[in-house]
CSV table of C-alpha atoms and ligand atoms in Angstrom, one decimal:
chain,number,residue,atom,x,y,z
A,258,UNK,CA,76.2,78.3,190.0
A,259,UNK,CA,73.1,80.1,191.2
A,260,UNK,CA,73.6,83.6,192.4
A,261,UNK,CA,73.2,83.0,196.2
A,262,UNK,CA,75.7,80.2,196.1
A,263,UNK,CA,78.1,82.4,194.1
A,264,UNK,CA,77.8,85.2,196.6
A,265,UNK,CA,78.7,82.9,199.4
A,266,UNK,CA,81.6,81.4,197.5
A,267,UNK,CA,82.8,84.9,196.8
A,268,UNK,CA,82.7,85.9,200.5
A,269,UNK,CA,84.4,82.6,201.5
A,270,UNK,CA,87.2,83.2,199.1
A,271,UNK,CA,87.6,86.8,200.2
A,272,UNK,CA,87.8,85.6,203.8
A,273,UNK,CA,90.4,83.0,202.9
A,274,UNK,CA,92.5,85.7,201.1
A,275,UNK,CA,92.6,87.6,204.4
A,276,UNK,CA,93.1,91.3,203.6
A,277,UNK,CA,94.6,90.5,200.2
A,278,UNK,CA,91.4,90.5,198.2
A,279,UNK,CA,90.8,88.6,195.1
A,280,UNK,CA,90.8,89.3,191.4
A,281,UNK,CA,87.5,88.8,189.8
A,282,UNK,CA,89.0,87.7,186.5
A,283,UNK,CA,91.2,85.0,188.2
A,284,UNK,CA,88.2,83.9,190.4
A,285,UNK,CA,86.0,83.5,187.3
A,286,UNK,CA,88.7,81.4,185.7
A,287,UNK,CA,89.1,79.2,188.7
A,288,UNK,CA,85.4,78.7,189.2
A,289,UNK,CA,84.9,78.1,185.5
A,290,UNK,CA,82.4,80.9,185.2
A,291,UNK,CA,81.9,83.8,182.9
A,292,UNK,CA,83.7,86.9,184.2
A,293,UNK,CA,80.5,88.9,184.0
A,294,UNK,CA,78.7,86.6,186.4
A,295,UNK,CA,81.4,87.2,189.0
A,296,UNK,CA,81.2,91.0,188.3
A,297,UNK,CA,77.5,90.7,188.8
A,298,UNK,CA,77.9,89.0,192.2
A,299,UNK,CA,80.4,91.7,193.3
A,300,UNK,CA,77.9,94.4,192.4
A,301,UNK,CA,75.1,92.6,194.3
A,302,UNK,CA,77.3,92.4,197.4
A,303,UNK,CA,78.2,96.1,197.0
A,304,UNK,CA,74.5,97.0,197.1
A,305,UNK,CA,74.2,95.5,200.6
A,306,UNK,CA,76.3,98.3,202.0
A,307,UNK,CA,79.4,97.8,204.1
A,308,UNK,CA,80.1,94.2,203.1
A,309,UNK,CA,82.8,94.2,200.6
A,310,UNK,CA,85.0,96.8,198.9
A,311,UNK,CA,85.8,96.6,195.2
A,312,UNK,CA,88.0,98.6,192.9
A,313,UNK,CA,88.1,98.6,189.2
A,314,UNK,CA,91.3,97.3,187.7
A,315,UNK,CA,91.9,97.3,184.0
A,316,UNK,CA,94.2,94.6,182.9
A,317,UNK,CA,96.6,95.2,180.1
A,318,UNK,CA,98.2,93.0,177.7
A,319,UNK,CA,101.5,93.4,175.8
A,320,UNK,CA,101.9,92.8,172.2
A,321,UNK,CA,104.9,92.9,169.8
A,322,UNK,CA,105.2,95.7,167.3
A,323,UNK,CA,106.1,94.8,163.8
A,324,UNK,CA,109.7,95.7,164.6
A,325,UNK,CA,109.5,93.5,167.7
A,326,UNK,CA,108.3,90.6,165.6
A,327,UNK,CA,111.2,91.1,163.2
A,328,UNK,CA,113.6,91.0,166.1
A,329,UNK,CA,112.2,87.7,167.4
A,330,UNK,CA,112.8,86.4,163.9
A,331,UNK,CA,116.1,87.9,163.0
A,332,UNK,CA,117.6,88.9,166.3
A,333,UNK,CA,118.1,92.4,167.8
A,334,UNK,CA,119.8,95.1,165.8
A,335,UNK,CA,122.8,94.9,168.1
A,336,UNK,CA,123.0,91.1,167.6
A,337,UNK,CA,122.7,91.5,163.9
A,338,UNK,CA,125.5,94.0,163.9
A,339,UNK,CA,127.6,91.6,166.0
A,340,UNK,CA,126.9,88.7,163.7
A,341,UNK,CA,127.9,90.8,160.7
A,342,UNK,CA,131.4,91.5,161.9
A,343,UNK,CA,134.0,89.2,160.3
A,344,UNK,CA,137.0,88.1,162.4
A,345,UNK,CA,139.2,90.8,160.8
A,346,UNK,CA,136.7,93.5,161.5
A,347,UNK,CA,134.8,95.9,159.3
A,348,UNK,CA,135.1,99.6,158.7
A,349,UNK,CA,132.7,101.8,160.6
A,350,UNK,CA,131.4,103.3,157.4
A,351,UNK,CA,130.7,99.8,155.9
A,352,UNK,CA,128.9,98.8,159.1
A,353,UNK,CA,126.8,101.9,159.1
A,354,UNK,CA,125.5,100.8,155.7
A,355,UNK,CA,123.9,97.7,157.1
A,356,UNK,CA,120.1,97.9,157.7
A,357,UNK,CA,120.6,97.5,161.5
A,358,UNK,CA,123.8,99.5,161.5
A,359,UNK,CA,123.0,102.7,163.2
A,360,UNK,CA,120.9,101.4,166.1
A,361,UNK,CA,122.8,98.2,166.5
A,362,UNK,CA,126.2,99.9,166.6
A,363,UNK,CA,125.3,102.1,169.6
A,364,UNK,CA,123.6,99.3,171.5
A,365,UNK,CA,126.4,96.8,170.8
A,366,UNK,CA,129.0,99.3,171.9
A,367,UNK,CA,127.3,100.0,175.2
A,368,UNK,CA,126.9,96.3,175.8
A,369,UNK,CA,130.6,96.0,175.1
A,370,UNK,CA,130.1,93.4,172.4
A,371,UNK,CA,132.2,95.3,170.0
A,372,UNK,CA,135.1,97.6,170.1
A,373,UNK,CA,136.4,100.4,167.7
A,374,UNK,CA,139.9,101.0,166.5
A,375,UNK,CA,139.9,104.7,165.5
A,376,UNK,CA,143.4,104.7,164.1
A,377,UNK,CA,143.1,101.7,161.8
A,378,UNK,CA,144.2,101.9,158.3
A,379,UNK,CA,141.4,103.0,155.9
A,380,UNK,CA,139.4,104.7,158.7
A,381,UNK,CA,137.8,103.6,162.1
A,382,UNK,CA,137.4,99.8,162.2
A,383,UNK,CA,135.0,97.7,164.3
A,384,UNK,CA,135.9,94.4,165.9
A,385,UNK,CA,134.1,91.8,168.0
A,386,UNK,CA,135.0,92.2,171.6
A,387,UNK,CA,133.7,88.9,172.8
A,388,UNK,CA,133.2,85.4,171.3
A,389,UNK,CA,129.5,84.9,172.0
A,390,UNK,CA,126.6,87.0,173.1
A,391,UNK,CA,123.2,86.5,174.6
A,392,UNK,CA,120.6,88.3,172.7
A,393,UNK,CA,118.5,89.4,175.8
A,394,UNK,CA,116.2,91.7,173.8
A,395,UNK,CA,115.2,89.0,171.5
A,396,UNK,CA,114.7,86.5,174.4
A,397,UNK,CA,112.5,89.0,176.3
A,398,UNK,CA,110.4,89.6,173.2
A,399,UNK,CA,110.1,85.9,172.6
A,400,UNK,CA,108.7,85.5,176.2
A,401,UNK,CA,106.0,88.2,175.3
A,402,UNK,CA,105.2,86.4,172.1
A,403,UNK,CA,104.7,83.2,174.0
A,404,UNK,CA,102.4,84.9,176.5
A,405,UNK,CA,104.9,84.6,179.3
A,406,UNK,CA,105.3,88.3,179.7
A,407,UNK,CA,104.7,88.0,183.5
A,408,UNK,CA,108.3,86.8,183.6
A,409,UNK,CA,109.4,90.3,182.8
A,410,UNK,CA,109.2,93.1,185.3
A,411,UNK,CA,107.5,96.4,184.5
A,412,UNK,CA,110.9,98.2,184.0
A,413,UNK,CA,111.9,95.7,181.4
A,414,UNK,CA,108.6,95.9,179.6
A,415,UNK,CA,108.6,99.7,179.7
A,416,UNK,CA,112.1,99.8,178.2
A,417,UNK,CA,111.0,97.6,175.3
A,418,UNK,CA,108.0,99.8,174.9
A,419,UNK,CA,110.3,102.9,174.7
A,420,UNK,CA,112.2,101.1,172.0
A,421,UNK,CA,108.9,100.6,170.2
A,422,UNK,CA,109.2,96.9,170.2
A,423,UNK,CA,106.3,96.3,172.5
A,424,UNK,CA,103.0,98.0,172.8
A,425,UNK,CA,100.3,97.9,175.5
A,426,UNK,CA,96.9,96.7,174.4
A,427,UNK,CA,93.7,97.4,176.4
A,428,UNK,CA,92.1,94.2,177.6
A,429,UNK,CA,89.0,95.0,175.4
A,430,UNK,CA,90.9,93.9,172.4
A,431,UNK,CA,90.8,90.3,173.5
A,432,UNK,CA,87.2,90.4,174.7
A,433,UNK,CA,84.4,88.9,172.7
A,434,UNK,CA,81.8,91.5,172.1
A,435,UNK,CA,78.1,90.7,171.9
A,436,UNK,CA,76.8,91.5,168.5
A,437,UNK,CA,74.4,94.5,168.3
A,438,UNK,CA,70.8,93.5,168.8
A,439,UNK,CA,68.9,95.8,166.5
A,440,UNK,CA,65.6,94.4,167.6
A,441,UNK,CA,66.1,95.2,171.3
A,442,UNK,CA,63.8,97.8,172.9
A,443,UNK,CA,65.7,100.9,173.9
A,444,UNK,CA,65.6,102.4,177.3
A,445,UNK,CA,62.7,104.8,177.4
A,446,UNK,CA,64.3,108.3,177.3
A,447,UNK,CA,63.5,110.9,179.9
A,448,UNK,CA,61.4,113.3,178.0
A,449,UNK,CA,58.8,116.0,178.4
A,450,UNK,CA,55.2,115.3,179.2
A,451,UNK,CA,52.2,117.0,177.7
A,452,UNK,CA,50.1,119.0,180.1
A,453,UNK,CA,46.6,117.5,180.5
A,454,UNK,CA,45.2,120.6,178.7
A,455,UNK,CA,47.4,119.8,175.7
A,456,UNK,CA,46.4,116.1,175.8
A,457,UNK,CA,42.7,117.0,175.7
A,458,UNK,CA,43.4,119.6,173.0
A,459,UNK,CA,45.0,116.9,170.8
A,460,UNK,CA,41.8,114.9,171.2
A,461,UNK,CA,39.5,117.8,170.2
A,462,UNK,CA,41.8,118.6,167.3
A,463,UNK,CA,41.4,115.0,166.2
A,464,UNK,CA,37.6,115.3,166.3
A,465,UNK,CA,37.6,118.4,164.2
A,466,UNK,CA,40.0,116.9,161.7
A,467,UNK,CA,37.8,113.8,161.5
A,468,UNK,CA,34.9,116.1,160.7
A,469,UNK,CA,36.9,117.8,157.9
A,470,UNK,CA,37.7,121.1,159.7
A,471,UNK,CA,40.8,123.1,159.1
A,472,UNK,CA,42.7,124.7,161.9
A,473,UNK,CA,42.9,128.5,162.0
A,474,UNK,CA,46.1,130.3,162.9
A,475,UNK,CA,45.7,131.5,166.4
A,476,UNK,CA,49.2,132.7,167.1
A,477,UNK,CA,48.4,136.3,168.2
A,478,UNK,CA,47.4,136.8,171.8
A,479,UNK,CA,47.4,140.5,171.2
A,480,UNK,CA,44.5,141.8,169.1
A,481,UNK,CA,42.9,145.1,168.3
A,482,UNK,CA,39.5,146.0,169.7
A,483,UNK,CA,38.5,146.2,166.1
A,484,UNK,CA,38.8,142.5,165.4
A,485,UNK,CA,38.0,141.4,168.9
A,486,UNK,CA,34.8,143.5,169.2
A,487,UNK,CA,33.9,145.9,166.4
A,488,UNK,CA,34.0,143.4,163.5
A,489,UNK,CA,31.8,141.2,165.6
A,490,UNK,CA,29.1,143.9,165.8
A,491,UNK,CA,29.8,144.4,169.5
A,492,UNK,CA,28.9,148.0,170.3
A,493,UNK,CA,31.7,150.2,171.7
A,494,UNK,CA,29.8,150.8,175.0
A,495,UNK,CA,29.3,147.1,175.5
A,496,UNK,CA,30.1,146.2,179.2
A,497,UNK,CA,32.4,143.4,178.1
A,498,UNK,CA,34.8,145.9,176.7
A,499,UNK,CA,35.3,147.9,179.8
A,500,UNK,CA,38.4,147.6,182.0
A,501,UNK,CA,36.8,145.0,184.2
A,502,UNK,CA,36.7,142.3,181.6
A,503,UNK,CA,39.4,143.2,179.1
A,504,UNK,CA,43.1,143.5,179.5
A,505,UNK,CA,44.0,146.5,177.4
A,506,UNK,CA,47.6,147.0,176.4
A,507,UNK,CA,49.6,150.1,177.4
A,508,UNK,CA,52.5,149.4,175.1
A,509,UNK,CA,51.7,149.5,172.2
A,510,UNK,CA,48.4,150.9,173.2
A,511,UNK,CA,46.9,151.2,169.7
A,512,UNK,CA,46.8,149.4,166.4
A,513,UNK,CA,47.1,151.3,163.2
A,514,UNK,CA,46.7,149.0,160.3
A,515,UNK,CA,43.2,148.0,159.2
A,516,UNK,CA,41.5,147.3,155.9
A,517,UNK,CA,40.1,150.8,155.8
A,518,UNK,CA,37.2,150.2,153.4
A,519,UNK,CA,36.0,147.4,155.6
A,520,UNK,CA,36.5,149.5,158.7
A,521,UNK,CA,34.3,152.2,157.1
A,522,UNK,CA,31.5,149.6,156.5
A,523,UNK,CA,31.8,148.4,160.1
A,524,UNK,CA,31.6,151.9,161.4
A,525,UNK,CA,28.5,152.5,159.2
A,526,UNK,CA,26.7,149.3,160.3
A,527,UNK,CA,27.3,150.3,164.0
A,528,UNK,CA,26.4,153.9,163.8
A,529,UNK,CA,23.8,154.1,161.0
A,530,UNK,CA,22.8,150.5,160.3
A,531,UNK,CA,22.6,148.9,156.8
A,532,UNK,CA,22.0,145.5,155.2
A,533,UNK,CA,18.5,145.7,156.5
A,534,UNK,CA,19.6,146.5,160.1
A,535,UNK,CA,19.0,149.7,162.1
A,536,UNK,CA,22.4,149.5,163.7
A,537,UNK,CA,23.1,150.7,167.2
A,538,UNK,CA,22.8,154.4,166.4
A,539,UNK,CA,25.8,155.8,168.2
A,540,UNK,CA,28.9,157.7,167.4
A,541,UNK,CA,31.4,155.0,166.5
A,542,UNK,CA,35.0,156.1,167.1
A,543,UNK,CA,38.1,154.6,165.4
A,544,UNK,CA,40.1,155.4,168.6
A,545,UNK,CA,38.1,152.8,170.5
A,546,UNK,CA,38.6,150.3,167.7
A,547,UNK,CA,42.3,150.9,167.7
A,548,UNK,CA,42.9,150.0,171.4
A,549,UNK,CA,45.1,146.9,171.7
A,550,UNK,CA,44.1,144.2,174.1
A,551,UNK,CA,44.7,140.6,175.0
A,552,UNK,CA,42.0,138.8,172.9
A,553,UNK,CA,39.0,137.9,175.0
A,554,UNK,CA,37.8,135.2,172.7
A,555,UNK,CA,39.0,133.2,169.7
A,556,UNK,CA,36.0,134.5,167.8
A,557,UNK,CA,38.4,137.4,166.9
A,558,UNK,CA,40.4,134.9,164.9
A,559,UNK,CA,37.3,133.6,163.3
A,560,UNK,CA,36.3,137.1,162.3
A,561,UNK,CA,39.7,137.7,160.6
A,562,UNK,CA,39.4,134.4,158.8
A,563,UNK,CA,35.9,135.1,157.6
A,564,UNK,CA,37.0,138.5,156.4
A,565,UNK,CA,39.9,136.9,154.5
A,566,UNK,CA,37.5,134.3,153.0
A,567,UNK,CA,35.2,137.1,151.9
A,568,UNK,CA,38.1,138.7,150.0
A,569,UNK,CA,38.4,135.7,147.7
A,570,UNK,CA,37.1,136.1,144.2
A,571,UNK,CA,34.7,133.3,144.6
A,572,UNK,CA,33.1,132.1,147.8
A,573,UNK,CA,33.8,128.5,148.8
A,574,UNK,CA,32.2,126.8,151.8
A,575,UNK,CA,34.7,126.3,154.7
A,576,UNK,CA,34.9,124.5,158.0
A,577,UNK,CA,37.3,126.1,160.4
A,578,UNK,CA,38.3,125.4,164.0
A,579,UNK,CA,40.7,126.8,166.6
A,580,UNK,CA,41.8,125.8,170.1
A,581,UNK,CA,43.9,128.4,171.9
A,582,UNK,CA,44.3,130.8,174.8
A,583,UNK,CA,42.1,133.8,175.6
A,584,UNK,CA,42.3,136.4,178.4
A,585,UNK,CA,39.7,138.0,180.7
A,586,UNK,CA,40.1,140.2,183.7
A,587,UNK,CA,37.8,138.2,185.9
A,588,UNK,CA,37.6,137.5,189.6
A,589,UNK,CA,39.6,134.4,190.2
A,590,UNK,CA,38.0,131.4,191.9
A,591,UNK,CA,38.1,127.6,191.8
A,592,UNK,CA,36.9,127.4,188.2
A,593,UNK,CA,38.0,130.8,186.7
A,594,UNK,CA,41.4,132.1,185.9
A,595,UNK,CA,42.4,135.3,184.0
A,596,UNK,CA,43.4,133.1,181.1
A,597,UNK,CA,41.9,130.0,179.6
A,598,UNK,CA,41.5,128.1,176.3
A,599,UNK,CA,38.6,128.2,173.9
A,600,UNK,CA,37.6,125.6,171.4
A,601,UNK,CA,35.8,127.1,168.5
A,602,UNK,CA,34.2,125.6,165.4
A,603,UNK,CA,32.9,127.7,162.4
A,604,UNK,CA,31.1,126.5,159.3
A,605,UNK,CA,30.4,128.8,156.4
A,606,UNK,CA,28.1,127.6,153.6
A,607,UNK,CA,25.1,128.6,151.5
A,608,UNK,CA,21.8,128.8,153.3
A,609,UNK,CA,22.8,127.0,156.6
A,610,UNK,CA,20.0,126.9,159.2
A,611,UNK,CA,19.7,126.5,162.9
A,612,UNK,CA,19.0,122.8,162.1
A,613,UNK,CA,22.5,122.6,160.5
A,614,UNK,CA,24.0,124.0,163.6
A,615,UNK,CA,22.2,121.6,165.9
A,616,UNK,CA,23.2,118.7,163.6
A,617,UNK,CA,26.9,119.6,163.6
A,618,UNK,CA,26.8,120.1,167.4
A,619,UNK,CA,25.1,116.7,167.8
A,620,UNK,CA,27.9,115.1,165.7
A,621,UNK,CA,30.7,117.0,167.5
A,622,UNK,CA,29.5,116.2,171.0
A,623,UNK,CA,28.7,112.6,170.2
A,624,UNK,CA,32.4,112.1,169.4
A,625,UNK,CA,33.0,113.1,173.0
A,626,UNK,CA,30.5,110.6,174.2
A,627,UNK,CA,27.9,113.2,174.9
A,628,UNK,CA,24.6,112.4,173.1
A,629,UNK,CA,21.8,114.1,175.1
A,630,UNK,CA,21.9,117.8,174.2
A,631,UNK,CA,19.5,120.6,174.9
A,632,UNK,CA,19.6,124.2,173.8
A,633,UNK,CA,18.7,127.4,175.6
A,634,UNK,CA,18.2,130.7,173.9
A,635,UNK,CA,21.0,133.1,174.8
A,636,UNK,CA,22.5,136.4,173.6
A,637,UNK,CA,25.8,137.2,171.9
A,638,UNK,CA,26.2,140.5,170.1
A,639,UNK,CA,27.5,138.6,167.0
A,640,UNK,CA,25.0,135.7,166.7
A,641,UNK,CA,21.3,135.6,166.2
A,642,UNK,CA,19.8,133.3,167.2
A,643,UNK,CA,22.2,132.3,170.0
A,644,UNK,CA,22.0,129.1,172.0
A,645,UNK,CA,23.7,127.8,175.1
A,646,UNK,CA,24.4,124.1,174.8
A,647,UNK,CA,23.5,121.8,177.7
A,648,UNK,CA,24.2,118.1,178.1
A,649,UNK,CA,22.9,115.7,180.6
A,650,UNK,CA,25.5,114.7,183.1
A,651,UNK,CA,25.0,111.1,184.1
A,652,UNK,CA,27.2,111.4,187.2
A,653,UNK,CA,25.7,114.6,188.5
A,654,UNK,CA,22.2,113.6,187.3
A,655,UNK,CA,21.5,117.1,185.9
A,656,UNK,CA,21.9,119.2,182.8
A,657,UNK,CA,25.2,121.1,182.7
A,658,UNK,CA,26.2,123.9,180.3
A,659,UNK,CA,28.8,122.6,177.8
A,660,UNK,CA,29.1,125.5,175.3
A,661,UNK,CA,27.7,128.5,173.5
A,662,UNK,CA,26.7,128.8,169.9
A,663,UNK,CA,24.8,130.7,167.2
A,664,UNK,CA,24.4,131.9,163.7
A,665,UNK,CA,26.6,134.9,162.9
A,666,UNK,CA,24.6,138.1,162.2
A,667,UNK,CA,24.4,139.6,158.8
A,668,UNK,CA,25.6,142.8,160.4
A,669,UNK,CA,28.9,141.0,161.0
A,670,UNK,CA,29.1,139.0,157.7
A,671,UNK,CA,27.8,141.4,155.0
A,672,UNK,CA,30.3,144.3,155.7
A,673,UNK,CA,33.0,141.7,155.2
A,674,UNK,CA,31.7,141.1,151.7
A,675,UNK,CA,30.4,137.6,152.1
A,676,UNK,CA,27.5,136.8,149.7
A,677,UNK,CA,24.0,137.4,151.1
A,678,UNK,CA,23.0,133.7,150.9
A,679,UNK,CA,26.0,132.5,152.9
A,680,UNK,CA,25.3,131.7,156.5
A,681,UNK,CA,27.9,131.0,159.1
A,682,UNK,CA,27.2,128.9,162.1
A,683,UNK,CA,29.6,128.6,165.1
A,684,UNK,CA,30.1,127.4,168.6
A,685,UNK,CA,32.6,127.6,171.4
A,686,UNK,CA,33.5,126.0,174.6
A,687,UNK,CA,36.3,126.0,177.1
A,688,UNK,CA,39.1,123.5,177.1
A,689,UNK,CA,39.6,123.7,180.8
A,690,UNK,CA,36.2,122.4,181.7
A,691,UNK,CA,36.3,119.0,179.9
A,692,UNK,CA,39.9,118.6,181.0
A,693,UNK,CA,39.0,119.1,184.7
A,694,UNK,CA,36.2,116.6,184.4
A,695,UNK,CA,38.4,114.1,182.5
A,696,UNK,CA,41.2,114.3,185.0
A,697,UNK,CA,39.1,114.7,188.1
A,698,UNK,CA,40.5,118.1,189.0
A,699,UNK,CA,38.2,120.3,191.1
A,700,UNK,CA,40.3,123.4,191.4
A,701,UNK,CA,41.6,125.1,188.3
A,702,UNK,CA,44.7,126.2,190.2
A,703,UNK,CA,45.8,122.6,190.4
A,704,UNK,CA,45.7,122.5,186.5
A,705,UNK,CA,47.2,125.9,185.6
A,706,UNK,CA,49.5,128.3,187.3
A,707,UNK,CA,52.4,128.4,189.8
A,708,UNK,CA,50.8,125.9,192.2
A,709,UNK,CA,50.6,123.1,189.7
A,710,UNK,CA,52.3,119.9,190.9
A,711,UNK,CA,54.5,118.9,188.0
A,712,UNK,CA,54.2,115.3,189.1
A,713,UNK,CA,50.5,115.6,188.1
A,714,UNK,CA,51.6,116.5,184.6
A,715,UNK,CA,54.0,113.5,184.6
A,716,UNK,CA,51.4,111.1,186.0
A,717,UNK,CA,48.3,112.1,183.9
A,718,UNK,CA,47.4,109.4,181.5
A,719,UNK,CA,46.9,109.8,177.8
A,720,UNK,CA,43.5,111.3,177.1
A,721,UNK,CA,40.9,109.4,175.2
A,722,UNK,CA,37.6,111.0,174.5
A,723,UNK,CA,36.1,108.0,172.7
A,724,UNK,CA,32.5,107.5,173.6
B,225,LIG,N1,32.9,133.7,171.6
B,225,LIG,C1,32.0,133.0,172.4
B,225,LIG,C2,32.5,133.1,173.9
B,225,LIG,O1,33.4,133.8,174.1
B,225,LIG,C3,31.7,131.6,172.0
B,225,LIG,C4,31.0,131.6,170.8
B,225,LIG,C5,31.7,131.3,169.6
B,225,LIG,C6,29.6,131.8,170.7
B,225,LIG,C7,31.1,131.2,168.4
B,225,LIG,C8,29.0,131.7,169.5
B,225,LIG,C9,29.7,131.4,168.3
B,225,LIG,O2,32.0,132.5,174.7
């Protein structure tokens, strides 16, 4: 029966039943349908609103216990006691020795099937009090065994249940269960969704990994001025350090642990020069280097890693990358927030040149689908030469800046202890910019911060940066 026809049939039968309602199980049996089909029809009608009312009824079945089965076979305990009594009676003590003695005696007494002569010779004696009996308990149990338990009322059934001769069985026991389908697709679980920034980060990470780079540990937002600035040959009076660009920490305001011999070399290269450099010629102060801050760039992490590399007994070329958060006290606008993510790549090897840097950048950006690159001379305190990276934007029909790069200065690398013929090339870009372009977001506040619409996070598709 097709569903619409079934729905009509169901309504017709309900109407016929007046206010009495109908039992879905009986209906299914009468229509020759699977019960679940009828249940489905009931549910469909329920979704229509005020059409029908339904209530869940669990049907129960009665089953004989082992003792109940024994009674069907051998008679009730009281009947067995009755049958065991010879015409001239039996002593109570002998009767009690019978298997059904104890229970059967009491029941048979209260049914007045037997009587007791307490003054008989040889102790209390039991006699039959009637010629024949009707074993009602056995008969009732027989009805249950034959599936005719509807002939018994609830009181009778509950009495037999109390005597532990019957037990109630949930209807599930009779049901056929579908076998488990281990090949079925599960319901997609509700789960978290990656923020677009994290989706794009995954892609950049993938590109670096394809190129053989290793990820640097970036799990410290708090950094000392020493690693954020001084180790990078950024003079202590540099405007980027002042309160307008850097969030300094008030608690704890200073860092105390530094590799002191290295710190002395950094101090020297800043204040006196060395390694072929004239330095900045100023009074370098450890107090300035000690100031804690929220790192302003991930190059602080690169500095730590290069220092660590330089402490190894023998230099080995490395390719490092990082993608993590940095903080700058900037004026907020549609494209700037006080915190953002930087993507940074670093390659350290013998005798690398500017050509190597351009080659790596070409390879890196081509994996993003960006092939037309141009470089513009720039300035970073820690790189020389430094180059801004531009790419031609086909949509905007113009060259747009996509990153910053350079060759780390000897003033930065040699105090660390790296060999003189080792060059380190590096580049950096923001994660927010490509993410906003990829997801068509014009205002950074729609991507990060308290105004973000979480549905945007939910709806944003997986990011693919394939060219
Ligand atoms: N640290 C630079 C910045 O904050 C990026 C950069 C990294 C430049 C490495 C050169 C080399 O923009």
